[in-house]
Short mmCIF file of C-alpha atoms in Angstrom, two decimals:
data_model
loop_
_atom_site.label_atom_id
_atom_site.label_comp_id
_atom_site.label_asym_id
_atom_site.label_seq_id
_atom_site.Cartn_x
_atom_site.Cartn_y
_atom_site.Cartn_z
CA UNK A 167 0.00 0.00 0.00
CA UNK A 168 2.80 2.39 0.93
CA UNK A 169 4.73 1.56 -2.25
CA UNK A 170 1.69 2.27 -4.43
CA UNK A 171 1.14 5.59 -2.67
CA UNK A 172 4.77 6.59 -3.22
CA UNK A 173 4.53 5.56 -6.87
CA UNK A 174 1.38 7.65 -7.39
CA UNK A 175 2.97 10.60 -5.59
CA UNK A 176 6.08 10.37 -7.76
CA UNK A 177 3.92 10.28 -10.89
CA UNK A 178 1.99 13.34 -9.70
CA UNK A 179 5.17 15.29 -8.96
CA UNK A 180 6.67 14.28 -12.31
CA UNK A 181 3.51 15.29 -14.18
CA UNK A 182 3.44 18.63 -12.37
CA UNK A 183 7.10 19.31 -13.18
CA UNK A 184 6.59 18.46 -16.85
CA UNK A 185 3.50 20.67 -16.98
CA UNK A 186 5.40 23.61 -15.47
CA UNK A 187 8.24 23.14 -17.96
CA UNK A 188 5.80 23.18 -20.87
CA UNK A 189 4.09 26.32 -19.55
CA UNK A 190 7.46 28.05 -19.07
CA UNK A 191 8.33 27.34 -22.70
CA UNK A 192 4.93 28.58 -23.89
CA UNK A 193 5.02 31.72 -21.70
CA UNK A 194 8.70 32.79 -21.48
CA UNK A 195 7.81 36.42 -20.68
CA UNK A 196 5.88 35.37 -17.58
CA UNK A 197 8.74 33.12 -16.48
CA UNK A 198 11.26 35.92 -16.98
CA UNK A 199 9.16 38.38 -14.98
CA UNK A 200 8.67 35.96 -12.09
CA UNK A 201 12.39 35.13 -12.08
CA UNK A 202 13.30 38.82 -11.89
CA UNK A 203 10.87 39.30 -9.00
CA UNK A 204 12.40 36.31 -7.21
CA UNK A 205 15.93 37.63 -7.70
CA UNK A 206 14.86 41.08 -6.47
CA UNK A 207 13.29 39.59 -3.33
CA UNK A 208 16.39 37.45 -2.78
CA UNK A 209 18.84 40.33 -3.20
CA UNK A 210 16.92 42.90 -1.17
CA UNK A 211 15.60 40.73 1.66
CA UNK A 212 17.17 37.27 1.84
CA UNK A 213 20.88 37.96 1.27
CA UNK A 214 21.21 40.91 3.71
CA UNK A 215 19.22 39.12 6.42
CA UNK A 216 20.63 35.61 6.09
CA UNK A 217 24.11 35.70 4.60
CA UNK A 218 25.93 37.16 7.65
CA UNK A 219 24.21 34.67 9.96
CA UNK A 220 24.91 31.73 7.65
CA UNK A 221 28.60 32.63 7.68
CA UNK A 222 28.62 33.11 11.45
CA UNK A 223 26.81 29.82 12.18
CA UNK A 224 29.06 27.86 9.82
CA UNK A 225 32.17 29.43 11.36
CA UNK A 226 30.99 28.64 14.90
CA UNK A 227 30.21 25.05 13.90
CA UNK A 228 33.54 24.40 12.19
CA UNK A 229 35.57 25.83 15.08
CA UNK A 230 33.57 23.80 17.59
CA UNK A 231 32.25 26.84 19.45
CA UNK A 232 28.65 25.96 18.54
CA UNK A 233 28.99 22.69 20.46
CA UNK A 234 29.16 24.67 23.68
CA UNK A 235 25.80 26.32 23.02
CA UNK A 236 22.49 24.68 24.10
CA UNK A 237 21.24 22.67 21.08
CA UNK A 238 17.63 23.42 21.97
CA UNK A 239 18.03 27.21 22.19
CA UNK A 240 20.71 28.09 19.64
CA UNK A 241 18.60 27.29 16.50
CA UNK A 242 15.66 29.35 17.80
CA UNK A 243 17.82 32.33 18.75
CA UNK A 244 19.52 32.44 15.34
CA UNK A 245 16.20 31.97 13.54
CA UNK A 246 14.64 34.90 15.43
CA UNK A 247 17.65 37.05 14.54
CA UNK A 248 17.66 36.17 10.84
CA UNK A 249 14.55 34.26 9.71
CA UNK A 250 13.67 31.25 7.55
CA UNK A 251 15.34 28.75 7.09
CA UNK A 252 18.07 29.41 9.68
CA UNK A 253 16.42 27.28 12.38
CA UNK A 254 16.33 24.25 10.07
CA UNK A 255 19.94 24.79 9.02
CA UNK A 256 21.34 24.91 12.56
CA UNK A 257 19.13 22.08 13.85
CA UNK A 258 20.22 19.98 10.88
CA UNK A 259 23.89 20.73 11.55
CA UNK A 260 23.44 19.76 15.21
CA UNK A 261 21.81 16.46 14.23
CA UNK A 262 24.55 15.64 11.73
CA UNK A 263 27.13 16.31 14.46
CA UNK A 264 25.51 13.55 16.52
CA UNK A 265 24.18 15.79 19.29
CA UNK A 266 20.51 15.00 18.62
CA UNK A 267 18.44 11.95 17.76
CA UNK A 268 15.45 11.99 15.41
CA UNK A 269 12.85 12.78 18.09
CA UNK A 270 14.91 15.60 19.54
CA UNK A 271 15.41 17.02 16.06
CA UNK A 272 11.67 17.03 15.41
CA UNK A 273 10.92 18.81 18.66
CA UNK A 274 13.54 21.51 18.05
CA UNK A 275 12.30 22.01 14.48
CA UNK A 276 8.71 22.38 15.73
CA UNK A 277 9.56 25.67 17.46
CA UNK A 278 12.76 26.88 15.78
CA UNK A 279 11.50 27.08 12.18
CA UNK A 280 10.42 30.69 12.59
CA UNK A 281 11.14 33.99 10.89
CA UNK A 282 12.41 37.27 12.32
CA UNK A 283 10.42 40.08 13.98
CA UNK A 284 11.82 42.67 11.55
CA UNK A 285 10.13 40.87 8.67
CA UNK A 286 6.90 40.24 10.56
CA UNK A 287 6.46 43.71 12.05
CA UNK A 288 8.19 45.85 9.43
CA UNK A 289 7.66 44.16 6.07
CA UNK A 290 4.30 42.50 6.73
CA UNK A 291 2.68 44.54 9.51
CA UNK A 292 3.67 48.02 8.41
CA UNK A 293 4.48 47.32 4.75
CA UNK A 294 1.55 45.09 3.75
CA UNK A 295 -1.13 45.66 6.39
CA UNK A 296 -0.25 49.29 7.11
CA UNK A 297 -0.44 48.72 10.86
CA UNK A 298 2.42 48.50 13.34
CA UNK A 299 -0.05 47.21 15.94
CA UNK A 300 -1.10 44.31 13.71
CA UNK A 301 2.56 43.59 13.08
CA UNK A 302 3.10 43.16 16.82
CA UNK A 303 0.04 40.90 17.02
CA UNK A 304 1.48 38.78 14.20
CA UNK A 305 4.85 38.51 15.95
CA UNK A 306 3.29 37.49 19.28
CA UNK A 307 1.11 34.90 17.54
CA UNK A 308 4.02 33.56 15.49
CA UNK A 309 6.32 32.90 18.44
CA UNK A 310 3.59 31.84 20.88
CA UNK A 311 2.29 29.49 18.20
CA UNK A 312 5.75 27.97 17.80
CA UNK A 313 6.00 27.30 21.54
CA UNK A 314 2.55 25.70 21.67
CA UNK A 315 3.34 23.73 18.52
CA UNK A 316 6.36 22.17 20.23
CA UNK A 317 4.07 20.54 22.80
CA UNK A 318 2.85 18.16 20.08
CA UNK A 319 6.36 16.98 19.22
CA UNK A 320 7.99 15.46 22.29
CA UNK A 321 11.67 14.61 22.28
CA UNK A 322 13.80 13.03 24.96
CA UNK A 323 16.28 15.09 26.98
CA UNK A 324 19.02 16.69 24.92
CA UNK A 325 22.28 14.82 24.50
CA UNK A 326 25.52 16.21 25.75
CA UNK A 327 28.17 17.34 23.32
CA UNK A 328 29.53 14.38 21.43
CA UNK A 329 33.16 13.93 22.29
CA UNK A 330 34.02 12.19 19.05
CA UNK A 331 33.30 15.15 16.77
CA UNK A 332 36.39 16.54 15.14
CA UNK A 333 36.87 20.30 15.00
CA UNK A 334 39.13 22.30 12.73
CA UNK A 335 42.46 23.64 13.99
CA UNK A 336 41.76 27.04 15.43
CA UNK A 337 45.11 28.42 14.19
CA UNK A 338 43.77 28.32 10.63
CA UNK A 339 40.88 30.73 11.11
CA UNK A 340 41.29 32.16 7.61
CA UNK A 341 40.72 28.74 6.02
CA UNK A 342 37.75 28.09 8.30
CA UNK A 343 36.21 31.46 7.44
CA UNK A 344 36.73 30.83 3.71
CA UNK A 345 34.98 27.46 3.97
CA UNK A 346 32.17 29.08 5.97
CA UNK A 347 31.67 31.71 3.25
CA UNK A 348 31.64 29.11 0.46
CA UNK A 349 29.21 26.91 2.42
CA UNK A 350 26.96 29.93 3.00
CA UNK A 351 26.92 30.85 -0.70
CA UNK A 352 25.72 27.33 -1.48
CA UNK A 353 22.87 27.64 1.03
CA UNK A 354 21.91 31.11 -0.19
CA UNK A 355 21.91 29.84 -3.78
CA UNK A 356 19.54 27.01 -2.84
CA UNK A 357 17.16 29.51 -1.25
CA UNK A 358 17.15 31.60 -4.44
CA UNK A 359 16.32 28.51 -6.50
CA UNK A 360 13.36 27.60 -4.28
CA UNK A 361 12.01 31.17 -4.24
CA UNK A 362 12.28 31.34 -8.02
CA UNK A 363 10.63 27.94 -8.58
CA UNK A 364 7.59 28.70 -6.46
CA UNK A 365 7.19 32.29 -7.63
CA UNK A 366 7.15 31.04 -11.22
CA UNK A 367 4.68 28.30 -10.25
CA UNK A 368 2.44 30.86 -8.53
CA UNK A 369 2.47 33.19 -11.54
CA UNK A 370 1.71 30.30 -13.89
CA UNK A 371 -1.17 29.33 -11.63
CA UNK A 372 -2.45 32.90 -11.76
CA UNK A 373 -2.07 33.16 -15.53
CA UNK A 374 -3.76 29.80 -16.14
CA UNK A 375 -6.98 31.15 -14.63
CA UNK A 376 -7.18 28.45 -11.95
CA UNK A 377 -7.15 31.04 -9.19
CA UNK A 378 -10.33 32.53 -10.63
CA UNK A 379 -12.05 29.32 -9.55
CA UNK A 380 -11.52 30.30 -5.92
CA UNK A 381 -14.75 31.56 -4.30
CA UNK A 382 -13.15 34.78 -2.99
CA UNK A 383 -10.02 36.87 -3.71
CA UNK A 384 -8.91 36.11 -0.15
CA UNK A 385 -8.86 32.38 -0.87
CA UNK A 386 -6.91 33.00 -4.06
CA UNK A 387 -4.35 34.96 -2.01
CA UNK A 388 -4.11 32.08 0.48
CA UNK A 389 -3.37 29.69 -2.40
CA UNK A 390 -0.56 32.02 -3.51
CA UNK A 391 0.69 32.10 0.07
CA UNK A 392 0.62 28.32 0.10
CA UNK A 393 3.25 28.50 -2.64
CA UNK A 394 5.28 31.52 -1.44
CA UNK A 395 4.30 33.37 1.73
CA UNK A 396 5.57 36.85 0.77
CA UNK A 397 3.64 36.82 -2.50
CA UNK A 398 0.52 35.58 -0.71
CA UNK A 399 0.77 38.22 2.02
CA UNK A 400 1.17 40.94 -0.60
CA UNK A 401 -1.84 39.68 -2.57
CA UNK A 402 -3.95 39.46 0.58
CA UNK A 403 -3.08 43.05 1.49
CA UNK A 404 -4.72 44.18 -1.77
CA UNK A 405 -8.02 42.41 -0.95
CA UNK A 406 -11.04 44.33 0.27
CA UNK A 407 -11.73 42.29 3.41
CA UNK A 408 -11.41 43.74 6.91
CA UNK A 409 -8.10 44.18 8.70
CA UNK A 410 -8.93 41.43 11.21
CA UNK A 411 -9.48 38.86 8.44
CA UNK A 412 -6.33 39.96 6.60
CA UNK A 413 -4.24 39.73 9.75
CA UNK A 414 -5.57 36.29 10.72
CA UNK A 415 -4.98 34.82 7.25
CA UNK A 416 -1.58 36.49 7.05
CA UNK A 417 -0.68 34.95 10.40
CA UNK A 418 -1.36 31.50 8.97
CA UNK A 419 0.77 32.23 5.88
CA UNK A 420 3.75 33.47 7.87
CA UNK A 421 3.81 30.57 10.30
CA UNK A 422 3.14 27.92 7.65
CA UNK A 423 5.80 29.50 5.45
CA UNK A 424 4.59 28.16 2.12
CA UNK A 425 6.06 25.38 -0.02
CA UNK A 426 9.02 27.61 -0.81
CA UNK A 427 10.11 27.77 2.84
CA UNK A 428 9.40 24.06 3.30
CA UNK A 429 11.63 23.29 0.33
CA UNK A 430 14.36 25.58 1.68
CA UNK A 431 14.13 23.89 5.07
CA UNK A 432 14.35 20.40 3.59
CA UNK A 433 17.45 21.42 1.63
CA UNK A 434 19.05 22.41 4.97
CA UNK A 435 18.04 19.07 6.51
CA UNK A 436 19.77 16.81 4.01
CA UNK A 437 20.91 13.59 5.67
CA UNK A 438 18.62 14.10 8.67
CA UNK A 439 16.01 11.70 9.99
CA UNK A 440 13.01 13.82 9.03
CA UNK A 441 10.61 13.63 6.08
CA UNK A 442 8.94 16.34 4.02
CA UNK A 443 5.56 15.05 5.23
CA UNK A 444 6.58 15.55 8.85
CA UNK A 445 7.83 19.08 8.17
CA UNK A 446 4.64 19.88 6.24
CA UNK A 447 2.39 18.75 9.12
CA UNK A 448 4.62 20.54 11.62
CA UNK A 449 4.39 23.87 9.80
CA UNK A 450 0.69 23.42 9.01
CA UNK A 451 -0.07 22.99 12.71
CA UNK A 452 2.10 26.02 13.50
CA UNK A 453 0.15 28.07 10.96
CA UNK A 454 -3.24 27.03 12.32
CA UNK A 455 -2.24 27.67 15.96
CA UNK A 456 -0.85 31.10 15.10
CA UNK A 457 -4.00 32.03 13.17
CA UNK A 458 -6.18 31.04 16.15
CA UNK A 459 -4.03 33.12 18.52
CA UNK A 460 -4.16 36.10 16.16
CA UNK A 461 -7.96 35.89 15.85
CA UNK A 462 -8.31 35.61 19.63
CA UNK A 463 -6.06 38.62 20.33
CA UNK A 464 -7.87 40.80 17.78
CA UNK A 465 -11.32 39.73 18.99
CA UNK A 466 -10.77 40.06 22.76
CA UNK A 467 -7.72 42.26 23.31
CA UNK A 468 -7.20 44.75 20.46
#
């Protein structure tokens, strides 16, 4: 039964990829426009926010300094400072170092796959929703939702630092820094690829007319957010629904992250004992919890 399901899923993914390729050939102008938008988003938002932290985290890992930091707190702290997919990257590195088992990895991922407050409050709250107050509500819901989400993914107590892990000689800091930079460029390049893929897919979906089948513009925006959260949040901001509805739906988009963020996270978790299905459910539950918290705050507090 499981083999048949996997076979059907592979056929579906293959058919979807072939269909997207055909549409990209038929509509090259649309593909070019979406690619330029993806590169602009990557250059203006992703690289400045993530690149310095990628370099720092890689440097700390290769010198062994990261081993002295709590494996359950370090991924969350770096993710809050920088954003998606930093939590997944550091948690994955910690697992590959042998400091976590599969259950511990899942629990840490359940609360550390978050984005930064600057993006939530500044870009989304003020930029898209036009409300600093709603931005703060989104941030509270996002982080509170992550903490509540972790209660559904129980891991055993964290392991101590593995003594068998080799660290680089600390008298060759230049070589370590160079390797950290090269490793970070690879990760940043993967993020660009995922953003571009799902922005193109979203634009093709829009152009095909399938989004017109949605009952409301808000639902069409949510579908876009399901692909790429920034695009979905921007589309939702242009809808005519009330601010409370916009904020609640946006809260779900941010905490779920969209398929683009899920793909980025999985690329950072290569070689780890975690499946895409598990990450999908984990982020879906985070999105739903955050949306409920947002709705509750707006209805009874704001």
